[in-house]
Amino acid sequence: MALIALTDISKTYREPGGAALDVLRGVSLEIEAGEAVAVVGPSGCGKSTLLNVLGTLDTPDSGRYVLDGEEVSECGPERLAALRGEKIGFIFQLHHLMPQCTALENVLLPTLALARRPDPVRVRQRAVELLEAVGLGGRADGKPAELSGGERQRVAVVRALINEPRLILADEPTGALDERNAEALTGLLLDLCRSSGATLVMVTHHPAQAARMDRTLRLHEGRLVQG
């Protein structure tokens, strides 16, 4: 069974002048558990909106969304919040780390939102091990201002993985990095997702990064297209 199943998803926004902007138009797709999928297309084609729908941060106007066998379209706000905490990890172009917190504290923040709090000793050990796995074992006590851009984004990757989610959503995670760091982060993210069995959906403008995924979804004017 697919981890993600979208059927005829549509989303329209209203511009300030009242004009309707159709951002997603009848999008249907399935993504299998453990797949790594790139989402590509020109600016404004609906990539980030699609990612927000997958992450339950945005609600489609019509269509059906099933995540890990659960009808997302029928979930209320509390269940949606629980789904995000339990099953989804987010990585954004801007890392959104808390500046007053250390790298380790930033990684542990998502665990505070879980309905069932994990064992603090076990989850702290997992955070330390993940930071070591991305080469930041010696930087756990560093605050974001003391870290490089690549290091901050690696902290964001670890934070997305800390709750052992089924799904990782990454919106241009390498957009603020130079080419060398971008390639390294993409490889690291793929390795971590494959070792944990997590599904990865990544929006990218970089053909080389998209080529490293299992397959590519191309959006144009809110629709999935071939080629």
Coordinates of N, CA and C in Angstrom, one line a residue:
M1 N 0.8 -1.2 0.0 CA 0.0 0.0 0.0 C 0.9 1.2 0.0
A2 N 0.5 2.2 -0.8 CA 1.3 3.5 -0.8 C 1.2 4.2 0.5
L3 N 2.3 4.9 0.8 CA 2.3 5.7 2.0 C 1.5 7.0 1.8
I4 N 1.5 7.5 0.6 CA 0.8 8.7 0.2 C -0.1 8.4 -1.0
A5 N -1.3 8.8 -0.9 CA -2.2 8.7 -2.1 C -3.1 10.0 -2.1
L6 N -2.8 10.7 -3.2 CA -3.6 11.9 -3.5 C -4.6 11.7 -4.7
T7 N -5.8 12.1 -4.5 CA -6.8 11.9 -5.6 C -7.5 13.2 -5.9
D8 N -7.2 13.8 -7.1 CA -7.9 15.0 -7.6 C -7.8 16.1 -6.6
I9 N -6.6 16.4 -6.1 CA -6.4 17.5 -5.2 C -6.3 18.9 -5.9
S10 N -7.2 19.8 -5.4 CA -7.2 21.1 -6.0 C -7.1 22.2 -4.9
K11 N -6.4 23.3 -5.2 CA -6.3 24.4 -4.2 C -6.3 25.7 -5.0
T12 N -7.2 26.6 -4.5 CA -7.3 27.9 -5.1 C -7.1 29.0 -4.1
Y13 N -6.3 30.0 -4.4 CA -6.1 31.2 -3.5 C -6.8 32.4 -4.1
R14 N -7.2 33.3 -3.2 CA -7.8 34.5 -3.7 C -6.8 35.6 -3.5
E15 N -6.5 36.3 -4.6 CA -5.6 37.4 -4.6 C -6.2 38.7 -4.0
P16 N -5.4 39.7 -3.5 CA -6.0 40.9 -2.9 C -7.1 41.5 -3.7
G17 N -7.0 41.5 -5.0 CA -8.1 42.1 -5.8 C -9.3 41.3 -6.0
G18 N -9.2 40.1 -5.5 CA -10.4 39.2 -5.6 C -10.3 38.1 -6.7
A19 N -9.2 38.2 -7.5 CA -9.0 37.2 -8.6 C -8.7 35.9 -8.0
A20 N -9.1 34.8 -8.6 CA -8.8 33.4 -8.2 C -7.5 33.0 -8.8
L21 N -6.7 32.3 -8.0 CA -5.4 31.8 -8.5 C -5.4 30.3 -8.2
D22 N -5.6 29.5 -9.3 CA -5.6 28.0 -9.1 C -4.2 27.5 -9.0
V23 N -3.8 27.1 -7.8 CA -2.4 26.7 -7.5 C -2.2 25.2 -7.8
L24 N -3.2 24.4 -7.4 CA -3.1 23.0 -7.7 C -4.4 22.6 -8.4
R25 N -4.3 21.8 -9.5 CA -5.4 21.5 -10.4 C -5.5 20.0 -10.6
G26 N -6.3 19.4 -9.8 CA -6.6 18.0 -10.0 C -5.4 17.1 -9.9
V27 N -4.6 17.3 -8.9 CA -3.3 16.5 -8.7 C -3.7 15.1 -8.1
S28 N -3.3 14.1 -8.8 CA -3.4 12.7 -8.3 C -2.0 12.0 -8.4
L29 N -1.6 11.4 -7.3 CA -0.4 10.7 -7.3 C -0.3 9.7 -6.1
E30 N 0.6 8.7 -6.2 CA 0.9 7.8 -5.1 C 2.4 7.8 -4.9
I31 N 2.8 7.7 -3.7 CA 4.2 7.6 -3.3 C 4.4 6.4 -2.4
E32 N 5.3 5.5 -2.7 CA 5.4 4.3 -1.9 C 6.3 4.6 -0.7
A33 N 6.1 3.8 0.4 CA 6.9 3.9 1.6 C 8.4 3.6 1.2
G34 N 9.3 4.5 1.7 CA 10.7 4.4 1.4 C 11.2 5.0 0.2
E35 N 10.3 5.5 -0.7 CA 10.7 6.2 -1.9 C 11.4 7.6 -1.6
A36 N 12.3 8.0 -2.5 CA 12.8 9.3 -2.5 C 12.4 10.0 -3.8
V37 N 11.6 11.0 -3.7 CA 10.9 11.7 -4.8 C 11.3 13.2 -4.9
A38 N 11.7 13.6 -6.0 CA 11.9 15.0 -6.3 C 10.7 15.7 -6.9
V39 N 10.4 16.9 -6.5 CA 9.3 17.7 -7.1 C 9.9 18.9 -7.7
V40 N 9.8 19.0 -9.1 CA 10.4 20.1 -9.8 C 9.4 20.9 -10.6
G41 N 9.8 22.0 -11.1 CA 9.0 22.9 -11.9 C 9.3 24.3 -11.7
P42 N 8.8 25.2 -12.6 CA 9.1 26.6 -12.5 C 8.5 27.3 -11.3
S43 N 9.0 28.4 -10.9 CA 8.5 29.1 -9.8 C 7.0 29.4 -10.0
G44 N 6.3 29.2 -8.9 CA 4.8 29.5 -9.0 C 4.0 28.4 -9.5
C45 N 4.6 27.2 -9.7 CA 3.8 26.1 -10.4 C 3.0 25.3 -9.3
G46 N 3.3 25.6 -8.0 CA 2.5 24.8 -7.0 C 3.3 23.9 -6.2
K47 N 4.7 23.9 -6.3 CA 5.5 22.9 -5.6 C 5.4 23.0 -4.1
S48 N 5.5 24.2 -3.6 CA 5.5 24.4 -2.1 C 4.1 24.2 -1.6
T49 N 3.1 24.5 -2.4 CA 1.7 24.3 -2.0 C 1.4 22.8 -1.9
L50 N 1.9 22.0 -2.8 CA 1.8 20.6 -2.8 C 2.5 20.0 -1.5
L51 N 3.7 20.5 -1.2 CA 4.4 20.0 0.0 C 3.6 20.4 1.2
N52 N 3.0 21.6 1.3 CA 2.2 22.0 2.4 C 0.9 21.1 2.6
V53 N 0.3 20.7 1.5 CA -0.8 19.8 1.6 C -0.3 18.4 2.1
L54 N 0.8 17.9 1.6 CA 1.3 16.7 2.1 C 1.6 16.7 3.6
G55 N 2.1 17.9 4.0 CA 2.4 18.0 5.4 C 1.3 18.4 6.3
T56 N 0.1 18.5 5.8 CA -1.1 18.9 6.5 C -1.1 20.3 7.0
L57 N -0.2 21.2 6.4 CA -0.1 22.6 6.8 C -1.1 23.4 6.0
D58 N -1.6 22.9 4.9 CA -2.6 23.5 4.1 C -3.6 22.5 3.7
T59 N -4.9 23.0 3.6 CA -6.0 22.1 3.4 C -6.5 22.3 1.9
P60 N -6.6 21.3 1.1 CA -7.0 21.4 -0.3 C -8.5 21.8 -0.3
D61 N -8.9 22.4 -1.3 CA -10.3 22.8 -1.5 C -11.2 21.6 -1.9
S62 N -10.6 20.6 -2.6 CA -11.3 19.4 -2.9 C -10.3 18.3 -3.2
G63 N -10.8 17.1 -3.2 CA -9.9 15.9 -3.4 C -9.7 15.1 -2.1
R64 N -9.0 14.0 -2.3 CA -8.8 13.1 -1.2 C -7.3 12.9 -0.9
Y65 N -7.0 12.9 0.4 CA -5.6 12.6 0.8 C -5.5 11.5 1.8
V66 N -4.8 10.4 1.5 CA -4.7 9.3 2.4 C -3.2 9.2 2.8
L67 N -2.8 9.3 4.1 CA -1.5 9.2 4.5 C -1.3 8.0 5.4
D68 N -0.5 7.0 5.0 CA -0.3 5.8 5.8 C -1.6 5.2 6.2
G69 N -2.6 5.1 5.3 CA -3.8 4.4 5.5 C -4.9 5.3 6.2
E70 N -4.6 6.5 6.5 CA -5.5 7.4 7.3 C -6.0 8.5 6.4
E71 N -7.4 8.7 6.4 CA -8.0 9.7 5.6 C -7.7 11.1 6.2
V72 N -6.7 11.8 5.7 CA -6.3 13.1 6.2 C -7.5 14.1 6.0
S73 N -8.2 14.0 4.9 CA -9.3 14.9 4.6 C -10.4 14.9 5.7
E74 N -10.4 13.8 6.5 CA -11.5 13.7 7.5 C -11.0 14.1 8.9
C75 N -9.7 14.4 9.0 CA -9.1 14.7 10.4 C -9.4 16.1 10.8
G76 N -9.7 16.2 12.1 CA -9.8 17.6 12.7 C -8.5 18.1 13.1
P77 N -8.5 19.4 13.6 CA -7.2 20.1 13.9 C -6.3 19.3 14.9
E78 N -6.9 18.7 15.9 CA -6.1 18.0 16.9 C -5.4 16.8 16.3
R79 N -6.1 16.1 15.5 CA -5.5 14.9 14.9 C -4.5 15.3 13.8
L80 N -4.7 16.4 13.1 CA -3.7 16.8 12.1 C -2.4 17.2 12.8
A81 N -2.5 17.9 14.0 CA -1.3 18.3 14.7 C -0.6 17.0 15.2
A82 N -1.4 16.0 15.6 CA -0.8 14.8 16.1 C -0.1 14.0 14.9
L83 N -0.7 14.0 13.8 CA -0.1 13.4 12.6 C 1.2 14.1 12.2
R84 N 1.3 15.4 12.3 CA 2.5 16.1 12.0 C 3.6 15.7 13.0
G85 N 3.3 15.6 14.2 CA 4.3 15.2 15.2 C 4.7 13.8 15.1
E86 N 3.8 12.9 14.8 CA 4.1 11.5 14.8 C 4.7 11.0 13.5
K87 N 4.3 11.5 12.4 CA 4.6 10.9 11.1 C 5.4 11.7 10.1
I88 N 5.5 13.0 10.4 CA 6.1 13.9 9.4 C 7.2 14.8 9.9
G89 N 8.3 14.8 9.2 CA 9.4 15.7 9.5 C 9.6 16.8 8.4
F90 N 9.8 18.0 8.8 CA 9.9 19.1 7.9 C 11.3 19.7 7.8
I91 N 11.8 20.0 6.6 CA 13.1 20.7 6.4 C 12.8 21.8 5.4
F92 N 13.2 23.0 5.8 CA 12.9 24.2 4.9 C 14.2 24.8 4.4
Q93 N 14.1 25.6 3.4 CA 15.3 26.3 2.9 C 16.0 27.1 4.0
L94 N 15.2 27.9 4.7 CA 15.7 28.6 5.9 C 15.5 27.6 7.1
H95 N 16.5 27.3 7.8 CA 16.5 26.3 8.8 C 15.5 26.5 10.0
H96 N 15.2 27.7 10.3 CA 14.2 28.0 11.3 C 14.6 27.4 12.7
L97 N 15.9 27.5 13.0 CA 16.4 27.1 14.3 C 16.1 28.2 15.3
M98 N 15.9 27.8 16.6 CA 15.7 28.7 17.7 C 17.0 29.3 18.1
P99 N 17.2 30.6 17.9 CA 18.6 31.1 18.1 C 19.1 31.0 19.5
Q100 N 18.2 31.0 20.5 CA 18.6 30.9 21.9 C 18.9 29.5 22.4
C101 N 18.7 28.5 21.5 CA 18.9 27.1 21.9 C 20.1 26.5 21.2
T102 N 20.7 25.6 21.9 CA 21.9 24.9 21.3 C 21.4 24.0 20.2
A103 N 22.4 23.4 19.4 CA 22.0 22.5 18.4 C 21.3 21.3 18.9
L104 N 21.7 20.8 20.1 CA 21.1 19.6 20.7 C 19.6 20.0 21.1
E105 N 19.5 21.1 21.7 CA 18.2 21.6 22.2 C 17.2 21.8 21.0
N106 N 17.7 22.3 19.9 CA 16.9 22.5 18.7 C 16.4 21.1 18.2
V107 N 17.3 20.2 18.2 CA 17.0 18.8 17.7 C 15.8 18.2 18.5
L108 N 15.9 18.5 19.8 CA 14.9 17.9 20.8 C 13.6 18.6 20.8
L109 N 13.5 19.8 20.2 CA 12.2 20.5 20.3 C 11.0 19.8 19.8
P110 N 11.1 19.1 18.6 CA 9.9 18.4 18.2 C 9.4 17.3 19.1
T111 N 10.2 16.8 20.0 CA 9.8 15.7 20.9 C 8.8 16.3 21.9
L112 N 8.8 17.6 22.2 CA 8.0 18.2 23.2 C 6.5 18.3 22.7
A113 N 6.3 18.1 21.4 CA 5.0 18.3 20.8 C 4.2 16.9 20.8
L114 N 4.9 15.8 21.1 CA 4.3 14.5 21.0 C 3.3 14.3 22.1
A115 N 2.2 13.7 21.8 CA 1.2 13.4 22.8 C 1.7 12.5 23.9
R116 N 2.5 11.5 23.5 CA 3.2 10.7 24.5 C 4.7 11.0 24.5
R117 N 5.1 11.6 25.5 CA 6.5 12.1 25.6 C 7.4 10.8 25.7
P118 N 8.5 10.9 24.8 CA 9.4 9.7 24.8 C 10.3 9.8 26.1
D119 N 10.9 8.6 26.3 CA 11.9 8.6 27.5 C 13.0 9.6 27.2
P120 N 13.2 10.5 28.2 CA 14.1 11.6 27.9 C 15.6 11.1 27.7
V121 N 16.0 10.1 28.4 CA 17.3 9.6 28.3 C 17.5 9.0 26.9
R122 N 16.5 8.2 26.5 CA 16.6 7.5 25.2 C 16.6 8.5 24.0
V123 N 15.7 9.5 24.1 CA 15.6 10.4 23.0 C 16.8 11.4 22.9
R124 N 17.4 11.7 24.1 CA 18.6 12.5 24.1 C 19.8 11.8 23.5
Q125 N 19.8 10.5 23.8 CA 20.9 9.6 23.2 C 20.7 9.5 21.7
R126 N 19.5 9.4 21.2 CA 19.2 9.4 19.8 C 19.7 10.7 19.1
A127 N 19.3 11.8 19.8 CA 19.7 13.1 19.2 C 21.2 13.2 19.1
V128 N 21.9 12.8 20.1 CA 23.4 12.8 20.1 C 24.0 12.0 19.0
E129 N 23.4 10.8 18.9 CA 23.9 9.8 17.8 C 23.6 10.4 16.4
L130 N 22.5 11.0 16.2 CA 22.2 11.6 14.9 C 23.1 12.8 14.6
L131 N 23.4 13.6 15.6 CA 24.3 14.7 15.4 C 25.7 14.2 15.1
E132 N 26.1 13.1 15.7 CA 27.4 12.5 15.4 C 27.4 11.9 14.0
A133 N 26.3 11.4 13.6 CA 26.1 10.8 12.2 C 26.3 11.8 11.1
V134 N 25.9 13.1 11.4 CA 26.0 14.1 10.4 C 27.3 15.0 10.6
G135 N 28.2 14.5 11.5 CA 29.5 15.2 11.7 C 29.4 16.4 12.7
L136 N 28.4 16.4 13.5 CA 28.2 17.5 14.4 C 28.3 17.1 15.9
G137 N 29.0 15.9 16.1 CA 29.1 15.5 17.5 C 29.8 16.5 18.4
G138 N 30.7 17.2 17.9 CA 31.4 18.2 18.7 C 30.8 19.6 18.7
R139 N 29.6 19.7 18.1 CA 29.0 21.0 17.9 C 27.6 21.0 18.6
A140 N 27.3 20.0 19.4 CA 26.0 19.9 20.0 C 25.6 21.0 20.9
D141 N 26.6 21.6 21.6 CA 26.4 22.7 22.5 C 26.5 24.1 21.8
G142 N 26.7 24.1 20.5 CA 26.8 25.4 19.8 C 25.4 25.9 19.4
K143 N 25.3 27.2 19.5 CA 24.0 27.9 19.1 C 24.1 28.2 17.6
P144 N 23.0 28.4 17.0 CA 23.0 28.7 15.6 C 23.9 29.7 15.1
A145 N 24.1 30.8 15.8 CA 25.0 31.9 15.4 C 26.4 31.5 15.4
E146 N 26.7 30.4 16.1 CA 28.1 29.9 16.1 C 28.4 28.8 15.1
L147 N 27.3 28.4 14.3 CA 27.5 27.4 13.3 C 27.5 28.0 11.9
S148 N 28.1 27.3 11.0 CA 28.1 27.7 9.6 C 26.7 27.4 9.0
G149 N 26.4 27.9 7.7 CA 25.2 27.6 7.1 C 24.9 26.1 6.9
G150 N 26.0 25.4 6.4 CA 25.8 24.0 6.2 C 25.6 23.2 7.5
E151 N 26.2 23.7 8.6 CA 26.0 23.0 9.9 C 24.6 23.3 10.4
R152 N 24.1 24.5 10.2 CA 22.7 24.8 10.7 C 21.7 23.9 9.9
Q153 N 22.0 23.7 8.6 CA 21.0 22.9 7.9 C 21.1 21.5 8.2
R154 N 22.3 21.0 8.6 CA 22.4 19.6 9.1 C 21.7 19.4 10.4
V155 N 21.7 20.4 11.3 CA 20.9 20.4 12.5 C 19.4 20.3 12.2
A156 N 19.0 21.0 11.1 CA 17.6 21.0 10.7 C 17.2 19.6 10.2
V157 N 18.1 18.9 9.5 CA 17.9 17.6 9.0 C 17.7 16.6 10.2
V158 N 18.6 16.7 11.2 CA 18.5 15.9 12.4 C 17.2 16.1 13.1
R159 N 16.8 17.4 13.3 CA 15.6 17.8 14.0 C 14.4 17.1 13.3
A160 N 14.4 17.1 11.9 CA 13.3 16.5 11.2 C 13.2 15.0 11.4
L161 N 14.3 14.3 11.8 CA 14.4 12.9 11.9 C 14.2 12.4 13.4
I162 N 14.2 13.3 14.3 CA 14.3 12.9 15.7 C 13.1 12.1 16.2
N163 N 11.9 12.3 15.7 CA 10.7 11.6 16.1 C 10.5 10.3 15.2
E164 N 11.5 10.0 14.4 CA 11.4 8.8 13.6 C 10.1 8.8 12.7
P165 N 10.0 9.9 11.9 CA 8.8 10.0 11.1 C 8.8 9.0 9.9
R166 N 7.6 8.8 9.4 CA 7.4 8.0 8.2 C 7.8 8.8 6.9
L167 N 7.6 10.1 7.0 CA 7.6 11.0 5.9 C 8.5 12.2 6.2
I168 N 9.5 12.5 5.3 CA 10.3 13.7 5.4 C 9.9 14.6 4.2
L169 N 9.5 15.8 4.5 CA 9.2 16.8 3.5 C 10.3 17.9 3.5
A170 N 11.0 18.1 2.4 CA 12.1 19.1 2.3 C 11.8 20.1 1.2
D171 N 11.6 21.3 1.6 CA 11.3 22.4 0.6 C 12.6 23.2 0.3
E172 N 13.2 22.9 -0.8 CA 14.5 23.6 -1.2 C 15.5 23.6 0.0
P173 N 15.8 22.5 0.6 CA 16.7 22.5 1.7 C 18.1 22.9 1.5
T174 N 18.5 22.9 0.2 CA 19.9 23.3 -0.1 C 20.0 24.6 -0.8
G175 N 18.8 25.4 -0.9 CA 18.8 26.6 -1.6 C 19.7 27.7 -1.1
A176 N 20.0 27.7 0.1 CA 20.9 28.7 0.7 C 22.3 28.3 0.8
L177 N 22.7 27.1 0.3 CA 24.0 26.6 0.4 C 24.8 26.7 -0.9
D178 N 26.1 26.7 -0.8 CA 26.9 26.6 -2.0 C 26.9 25.2 -2.6
E179 N 27.4 25.0 -3.8 CA 27.2 23.8 -4.5 C 27.8 22.6 -3.8
R180 N 29.0 22.7 -3.2 CA 29.6 21.6 -2.5 C 28.8 21.2 -1.3
N181 N 28.4 22.2 -0.5 CA 27.5 21.8 0.7 C 26.2 21.3 0.3
A182 N 25.6 21.8 -0.8 CA 24.3 21.4 -1.3 C 24.4 19.9 -1.6
E183 N 25.4 19.5 -2.4 CA 25.6 18.1 -2.8 C 25.8 17.2 -1.6
A184 N 26.6 17.7 -0.6 CA 26.8 16.9 0.6 C 25.6 16.7 1.4
L185 N 24.8 17.8 1.5 CA 23.5 17.7 2.3 C 22.5 16.7 1.6
T186 N 22.4 16.8 0.3 CA 21.5 15.9 -0.4 C 21.9 14.5 -0.2
G187 N 23.2 14.2 -0.3 CA 23.6 12.8 -0.1 C 23.4 12.3 1.3
L188 N 23.6 13.2 2.3 CA 23.4 12.9 3.7 C 21.9 12.6 4.0
L189 N 21.1 13.5 3.4 CA 19.6 13.3 3.6 C 19.1 12.0 3.0
L190 N 19.6 11.7 1.8 CA 19.2 10.4 1.2 C 19.7 9.2 2.1
D191 N 20.9 9.3 2.5 CA 21.5 8.2 3.3 C 20.7 8.0 4.6
L192 N 20.4 9.1 5.3 CA 19.6 9.0 6.6 C 18.2 8.5 6.3
C193 N 17.5 8.9 5.3 CA 16.2 8.5 5.0 C 16.2 7.0 4.6
R194 N 17.2 6.6 3.8 CA 17.2 5.2 3.4 C 17.5 4.2 4.6
S195 N 18.4 4.7 5.4 CA 18.8 3.8 6.6 C 17.6 3.7 7.6
S196 N 16.8 4.7 7.6 CA 15.6 4.7 8.6 C 14.3 4.2 7.9
G197 N 14.3 4.1 6.6 CA 13.1 3.6 5.9 C 12.1 4.7 5.7
A198 N 12.5 6.0 5.9 CA 11.6 7.1 5.8 C 11.4 7.4 4.3
T199 N 10.2 7.9 3.9 CA 9.9 8.4 2.6 C 10.4 9.9 2.5
L200 N 11.0 10.2 1.4 CA 11.5 11.6 1.2 C 10.8 12.2 0.0
V201 N 10.2 13.4 0.2 CA 9.7 14.2 -0.9 C 10.4 15.6 -0.8
M202 N 11.2 15.9 -1.8 CA 12.0 17.1 -1.8 C 11.7 18.0 -3.0
V203 N 11.4 19.2 -2.8 CA 11.3 20.3 -3.8 C 12.7 20.8 -4.1
T204 N 13.0 20.8 -5.4 CA 14.4 21.3 -5.7 C 14.3 22.0 -7.1
H205 N 15.2 22.9 -7.3 CA 15.4 23.5 -8.7 C 16.6 22.9 -9.3
H206 N 17.3 22.0 -8.7 CA 18.6 21.6 -9.2 C 18.4 20.2 -9.9
P207 N 18.6 20.1 -11.2 CA 18.5 18.8 -11.9 C 19.4 17.7 -11.3
A208 N 20.6 18.1 -10.9 CA 21.5 17.1 -10.4 C 21.0 16.4 -9.1
Q209 N 20.4 17.3 -8.3 CA 19.8 16.7 -7.1 C 18.6 15.9 -7.3
A210 N 17.8 16.3 -8.3 CA 16.6 15.6 -8.6 C 17.0 14.2 -9.2
A211 N 18.1 14.2 -9.9 CA 18.5 12.9 -10.6 C 18.9 11.9 -9.6
R212 N 19.2 12.3 -8.3 CA 19.7 11.4 -7.3 C 18.5 10.7 -6.6
M213 N 17.3 11.2 -6.9 CA 16.1 10.6 -6.3 C 15.6 9.4 -7.1
D214 N 14.7 8.6 -6.5 CA 14.2 7.4 -7.2 C 13.4 7.8 -8.4
R215 N 12.7 8.9 -8.3 CA 11.9 9.4 -9.4 C 11.6 10.9 -9.2
T216 N 11.1 11.5 -10.3 CA 10.8 13.0 -10.3 C 9.4 13.3 -10.7
L217 N 8.7 14.1 -9.9 CA 7.4 14.6 -10.3 C 7.6 16.0 -10.8
R218 N 7.0 16.3 -12.0 CA 7.1 17.6 -12.6 C 5.8 18.4 -12.5
L219 N 5.8 19.6 -12.0 CA 4.5 20.4 -11.9 C 4.6 21.5 -12.9
H220 N 3.5 21.8 -13.6 CA 3.4 22.9 -14.5 C 2.0 23.5 -14.3
E221 N 2.0 24.8 -13.9 CA 0.7 25.5 -13.7 C -0.3 24.7 -12.9
G222 N 0.2 24.0 -11.8 CA -0.6 23.3 -10.9 C -1.0 21.9 -11.3
R223 N -0.5 21.4 -12.4 CA -0.8 20.1 -12.8 C 0.5 19.2 -12.9
L224 N 0.4 17.9 -12.6 CA 1.5 17.0 -12.9 C 1.6 16.8 -14.4
V225 N 2.8 16.9 -14.9 CA 3.0 16.7 -16.3 C 4.2 15.7 -16.5
Q226 N 4.3 15.1 -17.6 CA 5.3 14.1 -17.9 C 6.5 14.8 -18.6
G227 N 7.7 14.3 -18.3 CA 8.9 14.8 -18.9 C 9.4 16.1 -18.3

